[in-house]
Coordinates of C-alpha atoms in Angstrom, one line a residue:
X96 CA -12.9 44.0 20.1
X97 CA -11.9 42.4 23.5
X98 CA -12.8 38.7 22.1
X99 CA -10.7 36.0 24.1
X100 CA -8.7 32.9 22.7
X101 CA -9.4 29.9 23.7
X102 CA -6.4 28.2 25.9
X103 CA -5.9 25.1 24.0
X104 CA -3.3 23.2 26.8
X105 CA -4.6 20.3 28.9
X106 CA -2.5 17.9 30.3
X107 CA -3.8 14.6 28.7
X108 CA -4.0 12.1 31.6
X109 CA -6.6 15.1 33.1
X110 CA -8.9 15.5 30.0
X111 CA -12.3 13.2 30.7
X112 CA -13.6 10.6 28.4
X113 CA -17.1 10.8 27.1
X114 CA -19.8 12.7 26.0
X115 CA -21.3 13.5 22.5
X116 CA -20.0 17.0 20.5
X117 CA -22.7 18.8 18.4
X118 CA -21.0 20.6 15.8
X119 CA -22.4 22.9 13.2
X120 CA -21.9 22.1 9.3
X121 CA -22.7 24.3 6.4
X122 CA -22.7 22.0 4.0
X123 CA -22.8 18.6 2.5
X124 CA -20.1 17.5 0.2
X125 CA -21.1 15.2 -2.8
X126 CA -18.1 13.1 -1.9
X127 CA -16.8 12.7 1.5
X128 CA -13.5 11.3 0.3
X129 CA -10.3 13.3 1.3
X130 CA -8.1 11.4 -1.0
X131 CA -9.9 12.5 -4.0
X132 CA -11.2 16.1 -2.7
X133 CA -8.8 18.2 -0.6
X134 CA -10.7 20.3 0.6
X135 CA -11.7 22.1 3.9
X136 CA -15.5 21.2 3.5
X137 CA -14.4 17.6 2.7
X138 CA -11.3 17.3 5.5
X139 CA -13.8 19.0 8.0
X140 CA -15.9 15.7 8.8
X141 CA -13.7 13.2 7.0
X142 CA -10.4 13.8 8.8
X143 CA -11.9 12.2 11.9
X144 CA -12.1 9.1 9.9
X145 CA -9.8 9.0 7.3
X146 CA -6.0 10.0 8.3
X147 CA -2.9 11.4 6.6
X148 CA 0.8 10.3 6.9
X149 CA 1.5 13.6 9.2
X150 CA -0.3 16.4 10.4
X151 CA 0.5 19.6 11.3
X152 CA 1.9 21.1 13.9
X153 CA 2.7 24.4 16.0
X154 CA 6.5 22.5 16.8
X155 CA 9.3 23.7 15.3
X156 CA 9.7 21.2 12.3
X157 CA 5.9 21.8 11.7
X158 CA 5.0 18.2 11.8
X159 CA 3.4 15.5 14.0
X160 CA 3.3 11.8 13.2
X161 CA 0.0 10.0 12.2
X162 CA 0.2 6.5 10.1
X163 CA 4.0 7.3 9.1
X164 CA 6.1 7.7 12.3
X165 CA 9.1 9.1 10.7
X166 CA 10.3 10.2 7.1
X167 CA 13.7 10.4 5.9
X168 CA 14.3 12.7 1.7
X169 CA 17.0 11.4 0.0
X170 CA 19.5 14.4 -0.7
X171 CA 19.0 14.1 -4.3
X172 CA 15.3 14.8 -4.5
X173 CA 14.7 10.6 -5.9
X174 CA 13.0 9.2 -2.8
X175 CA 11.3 9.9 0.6
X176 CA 11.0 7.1 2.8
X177 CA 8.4 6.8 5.2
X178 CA 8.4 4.8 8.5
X179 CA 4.6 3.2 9.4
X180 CA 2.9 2.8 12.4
X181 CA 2.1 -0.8 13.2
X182 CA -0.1 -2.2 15.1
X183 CA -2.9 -0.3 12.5
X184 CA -6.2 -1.5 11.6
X185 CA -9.2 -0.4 9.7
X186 CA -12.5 0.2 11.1
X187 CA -13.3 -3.1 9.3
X188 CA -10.3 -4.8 11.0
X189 CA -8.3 -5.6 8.5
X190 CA -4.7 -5.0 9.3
X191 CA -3.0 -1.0 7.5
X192 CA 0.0 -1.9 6.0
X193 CA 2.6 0.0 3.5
X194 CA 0.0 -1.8 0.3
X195 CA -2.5 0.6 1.1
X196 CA 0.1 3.9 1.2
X197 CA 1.5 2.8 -2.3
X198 CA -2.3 1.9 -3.6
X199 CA -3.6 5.5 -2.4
X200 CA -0.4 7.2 -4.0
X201 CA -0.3 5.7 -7.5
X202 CA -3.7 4.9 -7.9
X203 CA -5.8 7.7 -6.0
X204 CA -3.4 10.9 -5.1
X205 CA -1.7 11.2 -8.1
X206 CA -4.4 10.5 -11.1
X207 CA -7.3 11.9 -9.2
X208 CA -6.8 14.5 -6.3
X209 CA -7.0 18.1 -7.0
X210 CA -3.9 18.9 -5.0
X211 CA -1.9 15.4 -5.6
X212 CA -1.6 15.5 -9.2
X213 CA 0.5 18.7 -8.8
X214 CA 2.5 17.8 -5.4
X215 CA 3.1 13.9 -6.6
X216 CA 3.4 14.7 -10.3
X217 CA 6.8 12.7 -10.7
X218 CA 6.0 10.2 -8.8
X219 CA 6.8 7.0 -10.6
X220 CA 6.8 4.4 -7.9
X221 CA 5.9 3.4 -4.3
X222 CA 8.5 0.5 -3.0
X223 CA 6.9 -1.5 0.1
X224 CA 10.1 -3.6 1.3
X225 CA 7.8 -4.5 4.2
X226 CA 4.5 -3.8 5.6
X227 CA 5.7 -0.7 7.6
X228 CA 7.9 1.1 4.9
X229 CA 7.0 2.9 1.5
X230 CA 9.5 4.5 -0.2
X231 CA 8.3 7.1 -2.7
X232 CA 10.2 7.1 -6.1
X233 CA 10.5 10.0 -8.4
X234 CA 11.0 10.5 -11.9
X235 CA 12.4 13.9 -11.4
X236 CA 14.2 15.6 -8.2
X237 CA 11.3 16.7 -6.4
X238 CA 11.9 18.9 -3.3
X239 CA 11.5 17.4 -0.2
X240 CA 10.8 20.6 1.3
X241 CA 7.1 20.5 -1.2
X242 CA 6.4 16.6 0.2
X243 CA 6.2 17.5 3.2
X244 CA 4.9 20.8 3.7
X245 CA 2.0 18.3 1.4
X246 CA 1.5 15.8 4.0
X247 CA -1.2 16.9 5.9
X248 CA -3.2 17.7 3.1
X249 CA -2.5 15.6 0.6
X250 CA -1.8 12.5 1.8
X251 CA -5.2 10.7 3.4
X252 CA -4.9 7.1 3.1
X253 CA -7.5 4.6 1.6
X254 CA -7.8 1.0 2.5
X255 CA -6.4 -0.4 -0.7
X256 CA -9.0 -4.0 0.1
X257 CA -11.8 -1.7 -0.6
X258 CA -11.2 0.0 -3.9
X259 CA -8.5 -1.7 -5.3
X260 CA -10.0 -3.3 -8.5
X261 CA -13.4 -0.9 -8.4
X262 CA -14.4 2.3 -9.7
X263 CA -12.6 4.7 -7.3
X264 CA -14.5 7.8 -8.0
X265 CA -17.9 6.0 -7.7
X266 CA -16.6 3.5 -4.7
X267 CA -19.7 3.8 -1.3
X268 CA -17.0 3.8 0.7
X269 CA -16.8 7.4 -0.6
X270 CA -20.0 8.3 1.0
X271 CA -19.9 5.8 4.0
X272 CA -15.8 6.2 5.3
X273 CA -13.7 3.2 6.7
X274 CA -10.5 4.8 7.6
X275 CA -8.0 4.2 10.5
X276 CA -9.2 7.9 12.5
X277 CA -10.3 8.0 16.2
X278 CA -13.9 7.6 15.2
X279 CA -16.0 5.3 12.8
X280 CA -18.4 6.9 10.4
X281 CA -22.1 5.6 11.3
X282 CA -24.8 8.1 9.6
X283 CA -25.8 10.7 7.1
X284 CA -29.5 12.2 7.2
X285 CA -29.3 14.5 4.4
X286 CA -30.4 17.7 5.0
X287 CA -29.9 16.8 9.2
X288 CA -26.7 15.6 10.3
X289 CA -23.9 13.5 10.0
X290 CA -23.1 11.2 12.9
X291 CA -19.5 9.6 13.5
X292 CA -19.0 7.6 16.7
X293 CA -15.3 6.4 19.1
X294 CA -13.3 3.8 17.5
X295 CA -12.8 1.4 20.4
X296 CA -9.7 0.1 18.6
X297 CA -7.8 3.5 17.7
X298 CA -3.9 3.1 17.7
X299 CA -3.5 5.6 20.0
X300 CA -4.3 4.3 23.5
X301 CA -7.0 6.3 25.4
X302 CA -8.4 8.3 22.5
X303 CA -10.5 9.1 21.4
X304 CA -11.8 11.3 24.3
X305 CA -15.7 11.9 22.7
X306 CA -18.0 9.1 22.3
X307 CA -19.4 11.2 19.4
X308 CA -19.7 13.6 17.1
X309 CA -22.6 15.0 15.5
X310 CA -22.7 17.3 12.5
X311 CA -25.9 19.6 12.3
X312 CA -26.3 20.4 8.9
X313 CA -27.0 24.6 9.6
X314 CA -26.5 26.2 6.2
X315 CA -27.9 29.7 7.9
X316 CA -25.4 31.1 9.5
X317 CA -28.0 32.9 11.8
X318 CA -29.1 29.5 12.5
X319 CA -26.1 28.6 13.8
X320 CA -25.7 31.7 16.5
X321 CA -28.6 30.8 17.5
X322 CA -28.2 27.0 18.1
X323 CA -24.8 27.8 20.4
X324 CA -26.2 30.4 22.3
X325 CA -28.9 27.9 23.2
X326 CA -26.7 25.2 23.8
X327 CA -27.7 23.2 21.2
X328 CA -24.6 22.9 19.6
X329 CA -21.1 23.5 20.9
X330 CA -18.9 24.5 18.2
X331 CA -19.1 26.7 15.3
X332 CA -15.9 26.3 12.9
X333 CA -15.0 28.3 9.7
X334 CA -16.6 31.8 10.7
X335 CA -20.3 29.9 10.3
X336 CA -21.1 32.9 13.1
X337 CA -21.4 35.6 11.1
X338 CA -18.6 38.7 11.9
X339 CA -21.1 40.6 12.5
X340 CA -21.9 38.3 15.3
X341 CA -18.5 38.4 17.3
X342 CA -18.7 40.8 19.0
X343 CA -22.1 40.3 20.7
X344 CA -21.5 36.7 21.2
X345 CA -18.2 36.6 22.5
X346 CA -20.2 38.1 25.6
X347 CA -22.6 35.6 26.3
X348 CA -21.7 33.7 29.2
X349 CA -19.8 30.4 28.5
X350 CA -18.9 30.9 24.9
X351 CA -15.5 32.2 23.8
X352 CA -14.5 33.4 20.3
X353 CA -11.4 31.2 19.3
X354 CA -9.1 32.7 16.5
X355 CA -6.3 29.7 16.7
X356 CA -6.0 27.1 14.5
X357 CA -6.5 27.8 11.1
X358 CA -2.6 29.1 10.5
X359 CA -2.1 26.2 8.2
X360 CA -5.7 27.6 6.4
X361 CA -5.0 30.7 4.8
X362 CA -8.5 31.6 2.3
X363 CA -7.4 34.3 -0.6
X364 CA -10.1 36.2 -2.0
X365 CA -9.2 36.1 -5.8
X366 CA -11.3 37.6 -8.8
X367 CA -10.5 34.3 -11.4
X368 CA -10.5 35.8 -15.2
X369 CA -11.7 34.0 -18.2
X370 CA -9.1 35.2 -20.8
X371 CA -11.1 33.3 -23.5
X372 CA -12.8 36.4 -23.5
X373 CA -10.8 39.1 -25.6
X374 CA -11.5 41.5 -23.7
X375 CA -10.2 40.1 -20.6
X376 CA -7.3 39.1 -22.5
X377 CA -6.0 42.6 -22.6
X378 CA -3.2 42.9 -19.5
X379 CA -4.8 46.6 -19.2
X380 CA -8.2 45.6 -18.6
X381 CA -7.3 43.4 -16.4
X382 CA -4.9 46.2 -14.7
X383 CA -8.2 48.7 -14.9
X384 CA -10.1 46.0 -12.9
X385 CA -7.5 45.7 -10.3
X386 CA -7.8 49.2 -9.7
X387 CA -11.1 49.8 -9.5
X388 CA -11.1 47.6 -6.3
X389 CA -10.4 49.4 -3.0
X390 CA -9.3 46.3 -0.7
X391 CA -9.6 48.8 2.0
X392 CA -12.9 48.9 2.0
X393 CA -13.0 45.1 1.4
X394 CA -11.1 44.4 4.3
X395 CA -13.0 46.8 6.7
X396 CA -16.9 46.5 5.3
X397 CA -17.1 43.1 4.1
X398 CA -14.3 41.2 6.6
X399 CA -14.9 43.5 9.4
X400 CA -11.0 43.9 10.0
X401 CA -11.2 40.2 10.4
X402 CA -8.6 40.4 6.9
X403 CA -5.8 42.1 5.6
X404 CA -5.1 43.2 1.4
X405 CA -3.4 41.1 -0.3
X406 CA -0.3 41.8 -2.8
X407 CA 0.0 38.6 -4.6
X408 CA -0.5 34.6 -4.9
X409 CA 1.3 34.1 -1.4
X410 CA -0.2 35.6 1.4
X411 CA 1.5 37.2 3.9
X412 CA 1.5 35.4 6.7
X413 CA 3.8 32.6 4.4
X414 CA 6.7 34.6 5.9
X415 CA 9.0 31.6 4.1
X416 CA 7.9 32.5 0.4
X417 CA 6.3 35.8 0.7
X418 CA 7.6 38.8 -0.8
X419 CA 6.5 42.7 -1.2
X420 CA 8.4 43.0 -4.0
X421 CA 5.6 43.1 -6.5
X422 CA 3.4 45.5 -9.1
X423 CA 1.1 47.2 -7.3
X424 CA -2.7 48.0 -8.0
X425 CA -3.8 50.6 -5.3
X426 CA -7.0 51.8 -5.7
X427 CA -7.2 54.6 -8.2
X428 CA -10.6 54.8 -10.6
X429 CA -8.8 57.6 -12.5
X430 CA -6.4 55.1 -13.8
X431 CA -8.9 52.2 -14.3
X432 CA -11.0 54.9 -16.6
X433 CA -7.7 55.5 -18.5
X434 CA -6.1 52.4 -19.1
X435 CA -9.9 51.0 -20.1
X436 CA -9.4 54.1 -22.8
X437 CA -6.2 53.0 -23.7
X438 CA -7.4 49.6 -24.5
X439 CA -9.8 51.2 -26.7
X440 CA -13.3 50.6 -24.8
X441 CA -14.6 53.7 -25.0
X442 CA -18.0 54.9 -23.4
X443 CA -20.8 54.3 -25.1
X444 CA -24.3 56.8 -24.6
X445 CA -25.4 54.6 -21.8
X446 CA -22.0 55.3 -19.9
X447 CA -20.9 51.6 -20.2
X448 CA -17.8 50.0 -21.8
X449 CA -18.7 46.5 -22.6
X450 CA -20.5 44.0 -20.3
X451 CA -19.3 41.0 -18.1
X452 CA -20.7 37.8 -15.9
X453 CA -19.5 37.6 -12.8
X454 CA -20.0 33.9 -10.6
X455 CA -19.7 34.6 -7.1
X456 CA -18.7 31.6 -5.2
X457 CA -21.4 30.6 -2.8
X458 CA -19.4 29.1 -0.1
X459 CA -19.1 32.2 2.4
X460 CA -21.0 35.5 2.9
X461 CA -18.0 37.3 2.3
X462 CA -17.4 36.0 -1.3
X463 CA -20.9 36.6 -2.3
X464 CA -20.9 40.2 -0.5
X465 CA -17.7 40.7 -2.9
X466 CA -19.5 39.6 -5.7
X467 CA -22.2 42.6 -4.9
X468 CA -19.2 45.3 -3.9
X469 CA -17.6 44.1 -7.0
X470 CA -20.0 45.3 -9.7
X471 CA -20.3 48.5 -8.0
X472 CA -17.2 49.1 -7.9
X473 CA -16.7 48.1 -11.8
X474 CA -19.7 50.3 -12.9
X475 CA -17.9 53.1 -11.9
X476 CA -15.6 52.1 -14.7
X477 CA -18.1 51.7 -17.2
X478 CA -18.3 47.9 -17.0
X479 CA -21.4 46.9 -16.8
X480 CA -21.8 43.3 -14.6
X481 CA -24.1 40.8 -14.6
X482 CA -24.5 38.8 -11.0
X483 CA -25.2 35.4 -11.6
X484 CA -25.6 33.5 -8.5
X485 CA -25.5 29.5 -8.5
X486 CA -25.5 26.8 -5.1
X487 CA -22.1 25.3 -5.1
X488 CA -22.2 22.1 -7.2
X489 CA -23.8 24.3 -10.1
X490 CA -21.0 27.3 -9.1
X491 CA -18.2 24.6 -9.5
X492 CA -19.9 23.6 -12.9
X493 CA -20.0 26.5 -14.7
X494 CA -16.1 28.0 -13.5
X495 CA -14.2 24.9 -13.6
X496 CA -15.8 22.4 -16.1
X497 CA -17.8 24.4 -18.3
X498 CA -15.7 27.7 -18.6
X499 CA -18.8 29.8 -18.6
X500 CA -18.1 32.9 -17.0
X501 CA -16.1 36.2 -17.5
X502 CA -15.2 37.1 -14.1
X503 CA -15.4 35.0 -10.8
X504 CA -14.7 35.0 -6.9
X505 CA -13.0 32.8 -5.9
X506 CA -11.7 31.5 -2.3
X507 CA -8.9 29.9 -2.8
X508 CA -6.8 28.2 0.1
X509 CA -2.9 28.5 0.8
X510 CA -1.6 25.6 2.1
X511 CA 1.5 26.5 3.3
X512 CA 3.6 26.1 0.0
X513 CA 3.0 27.3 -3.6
X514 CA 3.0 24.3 -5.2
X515 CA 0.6 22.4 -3.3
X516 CA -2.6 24.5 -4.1
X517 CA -1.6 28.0 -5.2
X518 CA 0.7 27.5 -8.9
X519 CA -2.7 25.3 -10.1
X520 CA -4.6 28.6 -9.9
X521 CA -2.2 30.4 -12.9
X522 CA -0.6 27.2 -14.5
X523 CA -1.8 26.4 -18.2
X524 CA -2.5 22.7 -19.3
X525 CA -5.1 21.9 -16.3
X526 CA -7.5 19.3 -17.0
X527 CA -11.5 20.4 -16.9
X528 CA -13.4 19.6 -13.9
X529 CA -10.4 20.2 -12.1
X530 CA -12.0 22.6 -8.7
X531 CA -9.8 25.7 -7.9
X532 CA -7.6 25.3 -10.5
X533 CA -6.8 27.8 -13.5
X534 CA -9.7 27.1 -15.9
X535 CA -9.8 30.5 -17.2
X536 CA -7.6 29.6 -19.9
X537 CA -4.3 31.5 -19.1
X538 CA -1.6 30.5 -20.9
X539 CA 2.3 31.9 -20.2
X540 CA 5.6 30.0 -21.0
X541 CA 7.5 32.3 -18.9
X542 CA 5.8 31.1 -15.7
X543 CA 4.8 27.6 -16.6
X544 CA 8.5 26.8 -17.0
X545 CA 9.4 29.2 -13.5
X546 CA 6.6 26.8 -12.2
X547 CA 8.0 23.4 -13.5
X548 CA 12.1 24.8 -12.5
X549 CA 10.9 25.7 -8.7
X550 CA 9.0 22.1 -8.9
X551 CA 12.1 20.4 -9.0
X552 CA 14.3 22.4 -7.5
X553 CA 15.2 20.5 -4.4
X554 CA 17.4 23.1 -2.5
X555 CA 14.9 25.2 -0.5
X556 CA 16.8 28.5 -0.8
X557 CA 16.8 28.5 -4.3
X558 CA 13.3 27.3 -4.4
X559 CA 12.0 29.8 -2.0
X560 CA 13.6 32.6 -4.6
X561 CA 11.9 31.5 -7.6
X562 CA 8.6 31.4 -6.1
X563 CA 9.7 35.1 -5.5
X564 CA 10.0 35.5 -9.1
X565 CA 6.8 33.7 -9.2
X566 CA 4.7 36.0 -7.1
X567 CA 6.5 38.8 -9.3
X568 CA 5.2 37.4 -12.6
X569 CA 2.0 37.2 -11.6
X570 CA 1.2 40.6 -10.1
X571 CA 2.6 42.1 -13.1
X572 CA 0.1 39.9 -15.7
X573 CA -2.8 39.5 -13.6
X574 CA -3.8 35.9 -14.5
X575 CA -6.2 36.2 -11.5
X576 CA -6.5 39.6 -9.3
X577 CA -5.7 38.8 -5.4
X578 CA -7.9 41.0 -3.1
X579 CA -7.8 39.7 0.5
X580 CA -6.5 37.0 2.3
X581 CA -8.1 35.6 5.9
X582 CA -8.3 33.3 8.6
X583 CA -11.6 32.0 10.1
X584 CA -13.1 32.3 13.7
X585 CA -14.6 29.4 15.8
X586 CA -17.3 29.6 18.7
X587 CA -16.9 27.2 20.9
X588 CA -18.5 26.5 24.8
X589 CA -15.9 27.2 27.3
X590 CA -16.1 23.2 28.3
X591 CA -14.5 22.3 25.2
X592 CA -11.0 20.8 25.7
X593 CA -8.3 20.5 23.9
X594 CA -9.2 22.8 20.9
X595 CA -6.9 24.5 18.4
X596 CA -4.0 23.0 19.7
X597 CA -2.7 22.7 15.5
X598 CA -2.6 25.2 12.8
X599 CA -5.3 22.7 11.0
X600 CA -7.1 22.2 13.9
X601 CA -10.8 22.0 12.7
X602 CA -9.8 20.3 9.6
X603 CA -7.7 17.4 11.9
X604 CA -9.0 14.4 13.8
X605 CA -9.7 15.7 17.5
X606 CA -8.5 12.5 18.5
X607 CA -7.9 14.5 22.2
X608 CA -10.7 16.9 22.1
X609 CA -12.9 16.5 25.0
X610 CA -16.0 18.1 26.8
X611 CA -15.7 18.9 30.7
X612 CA -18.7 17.6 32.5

């Protein structure tokens, strides 16, 4: 489609200071707290604020300091050790010291994040010998290789002065931020903008490069096309042009179409099963709905080519962990008409087997355009669906507190290891209200205990072969049915420095990003 990358190297002592970056925003979270909700919608405006322990990064060991400087496993899988940055403060000046890594891990990560309580499960104790070291305890040998493939995600730290003591998950500060980040949180219009502006006193010396950045709440992504081609914004993240779009935009002068940084950001379009339903609970059904789905078509209609079929629970771009070697659902209504037979759901007069409720997820086009595709292509099986669409806080509701769907599409993310967002999606025994985790009730002994083994199995090599197993045991049972897997797209004005230069760019803290006069 001829649609350029953006070149993301500037030499930093060239990159000007100043200036305000408008930035277009789909949505607005309920909470705006990264240590309690991992999530892109979540890390996308609070990551400027609020920091992790590492990021990520396109160097070989995959990792660039933030508020630890260096990290050290012990070779039994007992301890990490993490080296801190000094010279810290919060945006409220009080001093960042190891108190408030230990206070976010025990009291926050663990107990309450959707991705910590997985990745810091054994975690049994923080040690802070001194203000600049933490040294993560472990009840259990926990691979090292996990922690830190976890850090940029998982680990945002809170300033232990302001919640220690209150009710975390009702705090203000989760709505107004104080973090350590290259820029202060000042403002939220709902239903307008969010506003964050430079912290003066940022540990790195001459960042931040912006003055400010501005968040224009455009949930139509139409809206949004617009706005950049009249210069009214300057960056679109997360595909919020619509594919259909790309092509025509990536001509206007001074825009370019960037496809770099979201490596670290792989979405999975998933069809999540309720197998409290008994009919659902029959492997073949589920096998019969698998194929009666032509990814194909997926991929080229819905995605535009801008995504690629998936096999499994690890996409394939997680050249580490992924494997081919897996049951196989190729698209064949023939055999989805047969095995629904077999189960003994014949046809009724009306041509329909039995009737289901599919949830969409409302975050992307794509999901909800599957959603469509989906009970098309399941009518031609004799299942007869019924769409029910919801906005997002009513979507999360219904899937992953209430239970009340059959079938739903979901958008997972991979986050570059199983066990830090992918296992929750199959493993039984995960508390309600828990977002993008296996609430449909699935329940298998064989692969909890694969799960729990590869959780503490420190040595990578043998971890990396039973999440092999683990991709295997899936595809053959179908807790959940993986369709698609894909990155996003940015728009951005040419005189926009400095971005994707990190696999987790728009989700990191643009701490160098800077606009050319």
């Amino acid at each position: 489609m001829g649609l350029a990358v953006l070149p993301a190297e500037t030499v930093a002592q060239e990159t000007p200071s100043g200036g305000r970056l408008v930035v277009a925003a789909d949505s607005e979270p309920r909470s705006l707290n990264p240590a309690i909700v991992a999530s892109n919608g979540v890390f996308f405006i609070a990551s400027k604020v609020i920091e992790p322990l590492a990021e990520a990064s396109y160097d070989e060991d995959g990792l660039e300091p933030r508020l630890a400087t260096s990290w050290e496993a012990a070779d039994d899988g007992r301890s990490i050790t993490f080296k801190l940055r000094e010279g810290v403060t919060w945006h409220d000046g009080k001093p960042f010291t190891s108190a408030d890594v230990a206070f976010s891990a025990l009291q926050v990560w663990k107990p309450l994040q959707n991705l910590g309580r997985t990745v810091f499960a054994n975690l049994e104790d923080v040690e802070t010998p001194d203000d600049h070291t933490a040294v993560f305890k472990f009840s259990a040998p926990t691979p090292p290789q996990m922690i830190l493939k976890a850090l940029p995600a998982v680990t945002s730290v809170l300033p232990r002065h302001v919640y220690e003591g209150t009710d975390i998950a009702a705090n203000p500060a989760n709505a107004q931020l104080i973090g350590t980040g290259p820029f202060k949180f000042a403002e939220h219009r709902p239903g307008e903008y969010y506003r964050l502006v430079r912290n003066d006193d940022y540990w790195n010396e001459g960042q931040p490069k912006l003055d400010e950045i501005i968040y224009r709440i455009l949930p139509d992504r139409a809206a949004a096309a617009s706005a950049l081609e009249a210069d009214e914004i300057q960056l679109a993240a997360f595909s919020q042009v619509p594919l259909v779009d790309l092509e025509r935009i990536s001509q206007v002068p001074g825009l370019t179409v960037v496809t770099k940084g979201y490596e670290d950001l792989t979405y999975q379009l998933v069809v999540e099963i309720n197998h409290r339903n008994e009919i659902l609970a029959d492997p073949k059904v589920r096998q019969a709905i698998a194929h009666a789905i032509d990814r194909k078509f997926v991929v080229d209609t819905i995605f535009l080519g801008y995504a690629q079929a998936a096999t499994g629970p690890v996409p394939k771009n997680a050249t580490e962990f992924y494997t081919p070697d897996v049951p196989a659902y190729g698209f064949d209504v023939a055999k989805a008409n047969a095995l629904l037979d077999e189960a003994g759901y014949a046809r009724k007069e009306d041509g329909t087997r039995f009737s289901l409720r599919l949830l969409p997820a409302p975050f992307f086009t794509e999901t909800r355009q599957f959603g469509d595709y989906l009970r098309q292509a399941l009518a031609e099986v004799g299942i007869d669906v019924q769409v029910v669409n919801n906005d997002t806080p009513a979507h999360l509701k219904a899937v992953y507190t209430d239970h009340d769907f059959d079938l739903a599409v979901g958008s997972p993310v991979f986050r570059d290891d199983p066990a830090i967002s992918t296992t929750i999606l199959v493993k039984s025994g995960i508390p309600e209200g828990v977002p993008f985790s296996n609430q449909g009730g699935y329940a298998d002994a064989e692969l909890d205990a694969l799960i729990d083994k590869a959780a503490s199995t420190v040595n990578a090599e043998e971890r990396i072969a039973l999440y092999k197993d683990f991709q295997r045991l899936v595809a053959e049972d179908l807790p959940l049915i993986n369709v698609a897997e894909w990155t996003f797209t940015s728009v951005a004005r040419d005189n926009i420095l400095n971005i994707a230069n990190n696999p987790r760019w728009v989700v990191s803290n643009w701490a160098d990003t800077a606009i050319q006069p």
